[in-house]
């Protein structure tokens, strides 16, 4: 598996910079923090895979701008082309609708943590789940159609994570700097 620094270089190679890079770094911070905490509690989570996959979860954003692919499919293609199929398998389950699509539901801790961490970040700031859902409705009105089914499942995932960890959902330990 590539290192954290190599993943950052790969993001640059594929044009990920500015606010998208800041977003990715914040999602990574949350996902890795939760992965380490879950591992401490005895859960079977691959912290290294969570680290690299959370960094690369939006690697397809730039390619998607110039092709008919969405950013997730573009990211999976990039990662497969780079010989990182395992990471591609993890990132393909991070879209908001994944939780309601039978073949895309996050099932591993790594998939769940990246999916969840992405739901907790607005641009590059940590937000509550409710704040992020409101943000998504505003920015992507077309997703409203499946949010009724998705939101309870996302909240259940959040409850599962934080019941195991027995820590506050507000993630005050992580700074919005």
Short mmCIF file of C-alpha atoms in Angstrom, two decimals:
data_model
loop_
_atom_site.label_atom_id
_atom_site.label_comp_id
_atom_site.label_asym_id
_atom_site.label_seq_id
_atom_site.Cartn_x
_atom_site.Cartn_y
_atom_site.Cartn_z
CA UNK A 1 0.00 0.00 0.00
CA UNK A 2 1.19 3.52 -0.72
CA UNK A 3 2.14 5.91 2.06
CA UNK A 4 0.20 8.96 3.23
CA UNK A 5 2.72 11.21 1.43
CA UNK A 6 2.46 9.17 -1.79
CA UNK A 7 -1.33 9.50 -1.62
CA UNK A 8 -0.97 13.28 -1.32
CA UNK A 9 1.35 13.25 -4.36
CA UNK A 10 -1.23 11.19 -6.28
CA UNK A 11 -3.91 13.77 -5.48
CA UNK A 12 -1.67 16.51 -6.90
CA UNK A 13 -0.95 14.39 -9.98
CA UNK A 14 -4.69 14.19 -10.63
CA UNK A 15 -5.37 17.90 -10.09
CA UNK A 16 -6.83 17.79 -6.60
CA UNK A 17 -6.01 21.09 -4.92
CA UNK A 18 -7.57 24.09 -3.21
CA UNK A 19 -10.85 23.57 -1.38
CA UNK A 20 -11.22 19.96 -2.59
CA UNK A 21 -7.83 19.12 -1.09
CA UNK A 22 -8.80 20.86 2.17
CA UNK A 23 -12.06 18.87 2.22
CA UNK A 24 -10.20 15.59 1.63
CA UNK A 25 -7.75 16.36 4.44
CA UNK A 26 -10.59 17.06 6.89
CA UNK A 27 -12.44 13.86 5.91
CA UNK A 28 -9.14 12.00 6.37
CA UNK A 29 -8.66 13.53 9.82
CA UNK A 30 -12.08 12.35 11.00
CA UNK A 31 -11.91 8.90 9.40
CA UNK A 32 -8.45 8.12 10.79
CA UNK A 33 -9.34 9.47 14.23
CA UNK A 34 -12.44 7.24 14.39
CA UNK A 35 -10.54 4.24 12.95
CA UNK A 36 -7.86 4.51 15.64
CA UNK A 37 -10.47 4.87 18.38
CA UNK A 38 -12.42 1.85 17.09
CA UNK A 39 -9.23 -0.23 16.90
CA UNK A 40 -8.47 0.72 20.53
CA UNK A 41 -11.92 -0.65 21.41
CA UNK A 42 -11.06 -3.97 19.74
CA UNK A 43 -12.87 -3.46 16.43
CA UNK A 44 -11.33 -4.96 13.31
CA UNK A 45 -10.47 -1.85 11.31
CA UNK A 46 -7.50 -1.31 9.01
CA UNK A 47 -6.27 2.15 9.99
CA UNK A 48 -3.76 2.30 7.12
CA UNK A 49 -6.42 1.48 4.51
CA UNK A 50 -8.77 4.02 6.11
CA UNK A 51 -6.00 6.64 5.95
CA UNK A 52 -5.14 6.12 2.28
CA UNK A 53 -8.70 5.55 1.03
CA UNK A 54 -10.03 8.61 2.88
CA UNK A 55 -7.29 10.74 1.34
CA UNK A 56 -8.12 9.41 -2.13
CA UNK A 57 -11.92 9.31 -1.84
CA UNK A 58 -12.36 12.38 -4.10
CA UNK A 59 -9.41 11.77 -6.46
CA UNK A 60 -11.83 11.63 -9.40
CA UNK A 61 -13.23 15.17 -9.00
CA UNK A 62 -11.01 16.77 -11.67
CA UNK A 63 -11.42 13.92 -14.18
CA UNK A 64 -15.20 13.99 -13.67
CA UNK A 65 -15.22 17.64 -14.75
CA UNK A 66 -14.06 16.62 -18.24
CA UNK A 67 -15.89 13.30 -18.72
CA UNK A 68 -19.45 12.01 -18.37
CA UNK A 69 -18.37 9.97 -15.31
CA UNK A 70 -19.32 11.01 -11.81
CA UNK A 71 -16.42 11.69 -9.46
CA UNK A 72 -16.67 8.31 -7.73
CA UNK A 73 -16.54 6.27 -10.95
CA UNK A 74 -13.71 8.52 -12.16
CA UNK A 75 -11.86 7.94 -8.88
CA UNK A 76 -12.29 4.18 -9.09
CA UNK A 77 -10.97 4.26 -12.67
CA UNK A 78 -7.92 6.30 -11.63
CA UNK A 79 -7.17 3.98 -8.72
CA UNK A 80 -7.63 0.85 -10.83
CA UNK A 81 -5.32 2.35 -13.48
CA UNK A 82 -2.78 3.07 -10.71
CA UNK A 83 -3.00 -0.55 -9.52
CA UNK A 84 -4.95 0.28 -6.35
CA UNK A 85 -8.10 -1.78 -6.82
CA UNK A 86 -8.50 -2.39 -3.07
CA UNK A 87 -8.68 1.35 -2.41
CA UNK A 88 -11.06 1.80 -5.35
CA UNK A 89 -13.37 -0.79 -3.80
CA UNK A 90 -13.49 1.25 -0.59
CA UNK A 91 -14.06 4.68 -2.17
CA UNK A 92 -16.83 3.52 -4.49
CA UNK A 93 -19.11 3.28 -1.46
CA UNK A 94 -18.80 6.85 -0.16
CA UNK A 95 -21.57 8.66 -2.08
CA UNK A 96 -24.61 9.80 -0.08
CA UNK A 97 -26.85 7.41 -2.03
CA UNK A 98 -24.59 4.40 -1.38
CA UNK A 99 -26.33 3.71 1.90
CA UNK A 100 -29.62 3.02 0.08
CA UNK A 101 -28.28 1.15 -2.95
CA UNK A 102 -28.03 -2.56 -2.17
CA UNK A 103 -24.78 -3.14 -4.09
CA UNK A 104 -23.08 -0.01 -2.70
CA UNK A 105 -23.95 -0.10 1.01
CA UNK A 106 -20.77 0.40 3.05
CA UNK A 107 -20.13 -2.87 4.91
CA UNK A 108 -16.54 -2.79 6.18
CA UNK A 109 -15.38 -0.39 8.87
CA UNK A 110 -13.13 1.33 6.33
CA UNK A 111 -16.06 1.93 3.96
CA UNK A 112 -18.35 3.03 6.77
CA UNK A 113 -15.82 5.46 8.25
CA UNK A 114 -15.07 7.17 4.94
CA UNK A 115 -18.78 7.36 4.11
CA UNK A 116 -19.52 8.79 7.57
CA UNK A 117 -16.57 11.20 7.71
CA UNK A 118 -17.61 12.64 4.34
CA UNK A 119 -21.07 13.29 5.81
CA UNK A 120 -19.48 15.33 8.63
CA UNK A 121 -17.53 17.83 6.53
CA UNK A 122 -18.86 20.96 4.82
CA UNK A 123 -16.09 22.13 2.52
CA UNK A 124 -13.24 21.85 5.05
CA UNK A 125 -15.12 22.33 8.33
CA UNK A 126 -16.42 19.70 10.72
CA UNK A 127 -20.20 19.93 10.91
CA UNK A 128 -22.96 17.99 12.60
CA UNK A 129 -24.72 15.37 10.54
CA UNK A 130 -27.86 17.56 10.41
CA UNK A 131 -25.84 20.58 9.23
CA UNK A 132 -24.22 18.51 6.48
CA UNK A 133 -27.53 17.08 5.30
CA UNK A 134 -28.99 20.60 5.10
CA UNK A 135 -25.88 21.66 3.15
CA UNK A 136 -26.29 18.74 0.73
CA UNK A 137 -29.98 19.56 0.15
CA UNK A 138 -29.02 23.15 -0.67
CA UNK A 139 -26.11 22.32 -2.98
CA UNK A 140 -27.62 19.23 -4.62
CA UNK A 141 -31.43 19.57 -4.72
CA UNK A 142 -31.76 16.40 -6.81
CA UNK A 143 -30.65 14.21 -3.87
CA UNK A 144 -33.76 15.08 -1.86
CA UNK A 145 -35.59 12.15 -3.48
CA UNK A 146 -33.64 9.49 -1.57
CA UNK A 147 -32.70 11.42 1.59
CA UNK A 148 -35.87 10.25 3.34
CA UNK A 149 -34.55 6.70 3.17
CA UNK A 150 -30.86 7.60 3.57
CA UNK A 151 -30.92 9.90 6.60
CA UNK A 152 -32.23 7.33 9.14
CA UNK A 153 -29.59 4.85 7.95
CA UNK A 154 -26.83 7.46 8.22
CA UNK A 155 -28.00 8.38 11.73
CA UNK A 156 -28.03 4.69 12.66
CA UNK A 157 -24.44 4.36 11.44
CA UNK A 158 -23.48 7.40 13.52
CA UNK A 159 -25.18 5.90 16.56
CA UNK A 160 -23.37 2.59 16.03
CA UNK A 161 -19.96 4.28 15.82
CA UNK A 162 -20.41 6.53 18.83
CA UNK A 163 -22.05 3.87 21.02
CA UNK A 164 -18.93 1.72 20.58
CA UNK A 165 -16.59 4.63 21.20
CA UNK A 166 -18.56 6.23 24.02
CA UNK A 167 -17.40 9.71 22.97
CA UNK A 168 -19.28 12.84 21.95
CA UNK A 169 -20.54 13.12 18.36
CA UNK A 170 -19.41 16.73 18.18
CA UNK A 171 -15.76 15.66 17.69
CA UNK A 172 -14.49 18.62 19.70
CA UNK A 173 -11.13 16.83 19.99
CA UNK A 174 -10.60 17.65 16.31
CA UNK A 175 -10.08 21.31 15.57
CA UNK A 176 -11.65 23.37 12.79
CA UNK A 177 -8.56 25.43 12.09
#
